[in-house]
Tab-separated table of C-alpha atoms and ligand atoms in Angstrom:
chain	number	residue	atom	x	y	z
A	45	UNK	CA	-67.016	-86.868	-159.109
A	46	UNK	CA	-66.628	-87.058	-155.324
A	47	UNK	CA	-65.382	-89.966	-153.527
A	48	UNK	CA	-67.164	-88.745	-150.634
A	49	UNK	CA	-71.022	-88.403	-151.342
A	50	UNK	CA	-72.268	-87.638	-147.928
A	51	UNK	CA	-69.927	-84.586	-147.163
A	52	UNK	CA	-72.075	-82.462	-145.100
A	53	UNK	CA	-71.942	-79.940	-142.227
A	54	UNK	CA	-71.687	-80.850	-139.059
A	55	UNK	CA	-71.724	-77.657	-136.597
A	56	UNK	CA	-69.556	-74.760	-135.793
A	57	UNK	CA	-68.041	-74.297	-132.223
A	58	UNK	CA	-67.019	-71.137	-130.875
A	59	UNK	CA	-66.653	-72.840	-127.438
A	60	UNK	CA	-64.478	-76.093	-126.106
A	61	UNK	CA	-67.874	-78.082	-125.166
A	62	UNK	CA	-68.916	-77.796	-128.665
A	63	UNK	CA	-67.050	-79.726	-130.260
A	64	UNK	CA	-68.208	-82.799	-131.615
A	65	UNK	CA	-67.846	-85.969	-129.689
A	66	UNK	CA	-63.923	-86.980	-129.565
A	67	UNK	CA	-64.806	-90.268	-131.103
A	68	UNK	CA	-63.588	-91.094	-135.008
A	69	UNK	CA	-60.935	-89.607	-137.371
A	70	UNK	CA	-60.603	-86.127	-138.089
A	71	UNK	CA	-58.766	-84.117	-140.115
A	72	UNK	CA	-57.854	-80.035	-139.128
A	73	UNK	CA	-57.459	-77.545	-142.392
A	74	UNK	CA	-55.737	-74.395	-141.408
A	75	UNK	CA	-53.843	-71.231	-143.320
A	76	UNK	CA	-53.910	-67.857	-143.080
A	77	UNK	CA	-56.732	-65.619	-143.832
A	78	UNK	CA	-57.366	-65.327	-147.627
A	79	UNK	CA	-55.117	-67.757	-148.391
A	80	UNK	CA	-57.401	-69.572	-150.150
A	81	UNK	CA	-59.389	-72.645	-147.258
A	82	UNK	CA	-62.852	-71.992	-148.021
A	83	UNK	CA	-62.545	-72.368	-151.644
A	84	UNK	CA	-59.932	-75.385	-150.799
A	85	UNK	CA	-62.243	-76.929	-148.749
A	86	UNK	CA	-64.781	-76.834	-151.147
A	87	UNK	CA	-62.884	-78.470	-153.499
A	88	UNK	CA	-61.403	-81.353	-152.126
A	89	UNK	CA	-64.775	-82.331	-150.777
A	90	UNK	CA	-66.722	-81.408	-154.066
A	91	UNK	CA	-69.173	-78.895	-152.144
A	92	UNK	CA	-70.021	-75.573	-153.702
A	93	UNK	CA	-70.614	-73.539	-150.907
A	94	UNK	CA	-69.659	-75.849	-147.870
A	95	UNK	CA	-67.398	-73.516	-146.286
A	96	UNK	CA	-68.077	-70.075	-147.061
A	97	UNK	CA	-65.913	-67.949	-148.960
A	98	UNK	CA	-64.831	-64.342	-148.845
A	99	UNK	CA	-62.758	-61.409	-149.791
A	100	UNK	CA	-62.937	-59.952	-146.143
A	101	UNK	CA	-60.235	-61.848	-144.666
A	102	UNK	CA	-59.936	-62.556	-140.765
A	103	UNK	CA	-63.736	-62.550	-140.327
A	104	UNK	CA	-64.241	-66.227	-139.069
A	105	UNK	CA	-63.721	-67.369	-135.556
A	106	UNK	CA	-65.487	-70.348	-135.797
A	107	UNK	CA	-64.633	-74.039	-135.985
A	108	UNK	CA	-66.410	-75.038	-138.504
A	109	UNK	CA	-66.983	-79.504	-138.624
A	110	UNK	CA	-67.669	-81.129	-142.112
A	111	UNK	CA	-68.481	-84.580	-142.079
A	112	UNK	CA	-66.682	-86.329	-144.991
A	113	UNK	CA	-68.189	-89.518	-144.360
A	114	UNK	CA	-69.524	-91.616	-141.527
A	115	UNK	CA	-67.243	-91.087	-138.675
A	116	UNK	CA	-64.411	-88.937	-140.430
A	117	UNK	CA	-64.739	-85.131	-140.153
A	118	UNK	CA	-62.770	-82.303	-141.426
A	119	UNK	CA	-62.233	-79.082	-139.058
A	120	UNK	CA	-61.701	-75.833	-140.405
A	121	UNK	CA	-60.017	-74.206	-138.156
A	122	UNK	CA	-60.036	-69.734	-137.936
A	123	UNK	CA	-57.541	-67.927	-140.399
A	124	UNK	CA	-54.925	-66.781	-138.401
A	125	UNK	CA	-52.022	-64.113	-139.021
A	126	UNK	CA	-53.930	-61.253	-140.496
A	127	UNK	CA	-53.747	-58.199	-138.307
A	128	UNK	CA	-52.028	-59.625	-135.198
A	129	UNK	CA	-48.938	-60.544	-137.706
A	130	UNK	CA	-46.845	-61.698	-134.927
A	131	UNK	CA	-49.268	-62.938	-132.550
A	132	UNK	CA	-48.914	-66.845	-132.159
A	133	UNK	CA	-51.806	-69.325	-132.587
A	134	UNK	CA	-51.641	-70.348	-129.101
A	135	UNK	CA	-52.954	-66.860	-128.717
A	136	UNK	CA	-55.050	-66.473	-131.028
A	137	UNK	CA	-56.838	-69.602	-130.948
A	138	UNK	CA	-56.550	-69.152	-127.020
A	139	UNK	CA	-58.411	-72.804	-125.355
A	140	UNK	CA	-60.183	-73.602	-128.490
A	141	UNK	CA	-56.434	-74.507	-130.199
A	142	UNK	CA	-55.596	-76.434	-126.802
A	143	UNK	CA	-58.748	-78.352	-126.101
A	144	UNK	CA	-58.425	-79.084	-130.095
A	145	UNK	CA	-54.974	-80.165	-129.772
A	146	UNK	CA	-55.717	-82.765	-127.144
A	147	UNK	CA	-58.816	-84.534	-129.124
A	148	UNK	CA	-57.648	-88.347	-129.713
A	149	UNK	CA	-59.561	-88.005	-132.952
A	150	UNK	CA	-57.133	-85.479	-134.304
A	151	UNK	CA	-54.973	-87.099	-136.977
A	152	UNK	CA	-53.837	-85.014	-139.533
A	153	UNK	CA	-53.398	-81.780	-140.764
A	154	UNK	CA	-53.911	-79.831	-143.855
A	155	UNK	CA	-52.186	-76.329	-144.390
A	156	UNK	CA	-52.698	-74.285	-146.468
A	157	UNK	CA	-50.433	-71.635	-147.901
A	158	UNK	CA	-50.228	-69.145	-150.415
A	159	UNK	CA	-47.720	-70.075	-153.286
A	160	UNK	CA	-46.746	-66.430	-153.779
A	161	UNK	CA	-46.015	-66.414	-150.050
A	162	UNK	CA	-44.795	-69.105	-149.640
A	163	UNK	CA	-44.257	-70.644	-146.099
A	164	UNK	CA	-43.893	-68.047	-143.907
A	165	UNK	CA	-42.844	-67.866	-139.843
A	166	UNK	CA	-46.451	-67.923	-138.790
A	167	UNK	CA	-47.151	-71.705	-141.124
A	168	UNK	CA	-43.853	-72.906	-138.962
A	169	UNK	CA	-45.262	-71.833	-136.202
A	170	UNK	CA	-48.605	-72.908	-136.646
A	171	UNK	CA	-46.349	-77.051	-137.508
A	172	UNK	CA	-45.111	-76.424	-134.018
A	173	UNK	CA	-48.686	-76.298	-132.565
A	174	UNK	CA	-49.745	-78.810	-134.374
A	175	UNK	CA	-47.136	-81.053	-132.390
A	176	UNK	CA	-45.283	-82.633	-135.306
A	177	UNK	CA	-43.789	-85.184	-135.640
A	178	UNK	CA	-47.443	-86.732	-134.563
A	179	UNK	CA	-49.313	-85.467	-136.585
A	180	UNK	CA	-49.294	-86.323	-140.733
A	181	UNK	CA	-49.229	-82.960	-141.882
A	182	UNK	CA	-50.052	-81.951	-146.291
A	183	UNK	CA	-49.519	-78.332	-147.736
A	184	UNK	CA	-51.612	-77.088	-150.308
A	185	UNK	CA	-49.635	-74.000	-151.640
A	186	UNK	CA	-52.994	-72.405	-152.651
A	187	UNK	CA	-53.606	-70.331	-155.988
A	188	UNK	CA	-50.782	-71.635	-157.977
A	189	UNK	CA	-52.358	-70.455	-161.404
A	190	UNK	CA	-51.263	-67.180	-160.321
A	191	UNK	CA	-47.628	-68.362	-160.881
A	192	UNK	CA	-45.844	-69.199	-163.904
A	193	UNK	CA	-44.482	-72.971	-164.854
A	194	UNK	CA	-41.196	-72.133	-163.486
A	195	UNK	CA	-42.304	-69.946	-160.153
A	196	UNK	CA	-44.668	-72.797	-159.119
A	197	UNK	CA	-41.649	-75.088	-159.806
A	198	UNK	CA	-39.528	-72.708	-157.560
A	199	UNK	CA	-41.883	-72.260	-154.894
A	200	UNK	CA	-42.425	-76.313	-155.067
A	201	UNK	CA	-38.663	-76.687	-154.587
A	202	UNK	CA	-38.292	-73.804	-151.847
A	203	UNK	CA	-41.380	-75.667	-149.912
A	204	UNK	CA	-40.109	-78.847	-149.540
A	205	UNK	CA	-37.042	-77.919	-148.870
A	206	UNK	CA	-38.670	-75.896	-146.144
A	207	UNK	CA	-40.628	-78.847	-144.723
A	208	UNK	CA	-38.758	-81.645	-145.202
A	209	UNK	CA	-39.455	-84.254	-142.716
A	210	UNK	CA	-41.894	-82.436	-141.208
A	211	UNK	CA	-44.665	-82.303	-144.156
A	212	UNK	CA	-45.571	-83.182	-147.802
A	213	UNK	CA	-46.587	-80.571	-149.891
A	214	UNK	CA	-48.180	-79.488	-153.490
A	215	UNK	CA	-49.141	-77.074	-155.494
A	216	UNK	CA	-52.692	-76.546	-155.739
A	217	UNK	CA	-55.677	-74.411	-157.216
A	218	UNK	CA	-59.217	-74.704	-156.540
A	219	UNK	CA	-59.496	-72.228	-159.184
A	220	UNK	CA	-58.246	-74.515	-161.877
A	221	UNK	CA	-58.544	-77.719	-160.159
A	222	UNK	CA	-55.001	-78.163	-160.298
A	223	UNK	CA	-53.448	-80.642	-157.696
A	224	UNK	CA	-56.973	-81.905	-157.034
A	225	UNK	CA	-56.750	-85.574	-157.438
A	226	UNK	CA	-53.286	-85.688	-155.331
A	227	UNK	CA	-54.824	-83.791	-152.746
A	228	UNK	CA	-57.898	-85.681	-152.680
A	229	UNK	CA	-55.491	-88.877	-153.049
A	230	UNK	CA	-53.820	-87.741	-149.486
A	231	UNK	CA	-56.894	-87.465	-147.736
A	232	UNK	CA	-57.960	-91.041	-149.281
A	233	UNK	CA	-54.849	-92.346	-147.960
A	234	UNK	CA	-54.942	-90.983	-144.294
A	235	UNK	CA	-58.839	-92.583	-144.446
A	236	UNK	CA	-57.845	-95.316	-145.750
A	237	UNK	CA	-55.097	-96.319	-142.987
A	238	UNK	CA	-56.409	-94.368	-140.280
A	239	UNK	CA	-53.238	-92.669	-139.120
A	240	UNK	CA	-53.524	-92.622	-135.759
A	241	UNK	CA	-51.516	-90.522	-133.225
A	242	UNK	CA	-49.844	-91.847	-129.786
A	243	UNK	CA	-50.540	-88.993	-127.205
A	244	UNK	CA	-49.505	-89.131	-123.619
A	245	UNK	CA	-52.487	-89.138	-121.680
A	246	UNK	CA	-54.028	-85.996	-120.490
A	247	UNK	CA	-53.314	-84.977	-116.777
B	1276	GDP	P1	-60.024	-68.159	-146.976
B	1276	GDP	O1	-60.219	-66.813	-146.346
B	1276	GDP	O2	-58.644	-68.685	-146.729
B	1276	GDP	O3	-61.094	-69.150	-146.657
B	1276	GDP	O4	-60.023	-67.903	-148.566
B	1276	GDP	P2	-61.197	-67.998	-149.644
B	1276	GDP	O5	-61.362	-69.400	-150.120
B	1276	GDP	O6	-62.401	-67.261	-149.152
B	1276	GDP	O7	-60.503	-67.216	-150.834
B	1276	GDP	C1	-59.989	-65.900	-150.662
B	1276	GDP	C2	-59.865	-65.237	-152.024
B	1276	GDP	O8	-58.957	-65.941	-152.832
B	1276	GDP	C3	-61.186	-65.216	-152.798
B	1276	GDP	O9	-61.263	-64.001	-153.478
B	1276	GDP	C4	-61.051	-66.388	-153.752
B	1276	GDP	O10	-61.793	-66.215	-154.927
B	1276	GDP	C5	-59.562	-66.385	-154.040
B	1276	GDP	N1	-59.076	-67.755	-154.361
B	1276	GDP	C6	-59.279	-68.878	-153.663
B	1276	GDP	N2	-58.712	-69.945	-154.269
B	1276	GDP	C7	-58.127	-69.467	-155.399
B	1276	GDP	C8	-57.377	-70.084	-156.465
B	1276	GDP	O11	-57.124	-71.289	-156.521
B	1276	GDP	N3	-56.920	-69.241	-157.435
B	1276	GDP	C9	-57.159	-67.897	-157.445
B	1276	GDP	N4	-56.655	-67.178	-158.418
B	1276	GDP	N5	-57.868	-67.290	-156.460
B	1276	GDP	C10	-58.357	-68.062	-155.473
């Protein structure tokens, strides 16, 4: 059952000025292509078919806005790291990722990572842009039923390793529904105490 019954969507902005009001909380989910957001999104929020999903990866540029309830949004922010492997988010995001990063209403983070892949240069550098140690940042390491008991333990172990300080993290799987309630039970939690973010003020 969802905890959030009037998840809908909000609007998609391929430009800065189209972004909704910078008023509220809001919450940015981001991974690599394929890696498994759509169907994540859809998940946590308990809406078949709220963010598309697809077996063509790198096809969205959008920012797509979910409203999770009055005043709290989710942003699903463009795969990233498909073709241009090494190309950074800062360029491939371009002044949508800055005029995102600056919203006061930004709080949090989801990221979302394969667990075969684990977490790779591009998820560190997409941390970095997210301007840690600000921002509460979760991992979802996406798909998990594909690994066995002891590789999801592995790639559990290698993650946090990986992140300490820096992020929590999970296994997860929309597929099964693994991980559900503690991921929904993070987002509850940032809602619940309204993380907020000092920023310096923009010049
Ligand atoms: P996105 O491009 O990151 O938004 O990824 P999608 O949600 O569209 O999923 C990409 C592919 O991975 C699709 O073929 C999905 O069916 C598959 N997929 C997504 N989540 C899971 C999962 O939990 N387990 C498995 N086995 N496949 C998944």
């Amino acid at each position: 059952m969802s905890q959030w019954p009037h998840v809908q969507f909000l609007t998609s902005a391929s430009l800065p000025g189209q972004f909704p009001v910078d008023e509220g909380w809001e919450v940015a989910i981001a991974g690599r292509s394929n890696v498994g957001k759509s169907s994540a999104i859809n998940s946590l929020l308990a809406r078949k078919g709220l963010a598309k999903t697809s077996r063509t990866p790198g096809r969205t540029r959008l920012f797509n806005y979910f409203e999770i309830s009055p005043g709290y949004r989710m942003v699903d922010l463009p795969g990233y790291g498909h073709a241009e492997v090494k190309a950074s988010t800062r360029e491939s995001w371009g002044p949508m990722g800055e005029a995102l990063r600056q919203r006061q209403s930004l709080q949090a983070l989801i990221l979302v990572v394969d667990s075969r892949r684990g977490v790779a240069e591009l998820d560190m550098a997409l941390l970095e842009w997210a301007g840690l140690p600000d921002t509460a940042v979760h991992v979802l390491l996406s798909k998990s039923d594909k690994l066995s008991r002891s590789e999801a333990a592995q790639t559990l172990k290698a993650a946090r390793g990986l992140l300490e300080g820096q992020a929590s993290s999970q296994l997860f799987s929309s597929l099964k529904g693994d991980g559900l309630d503690e991921a929904r039970g993070v987002l509850k939690r940032w809602i619940a105490t309204g993380i907020r973010k000092e920023r310096a003020p923009v010049a």
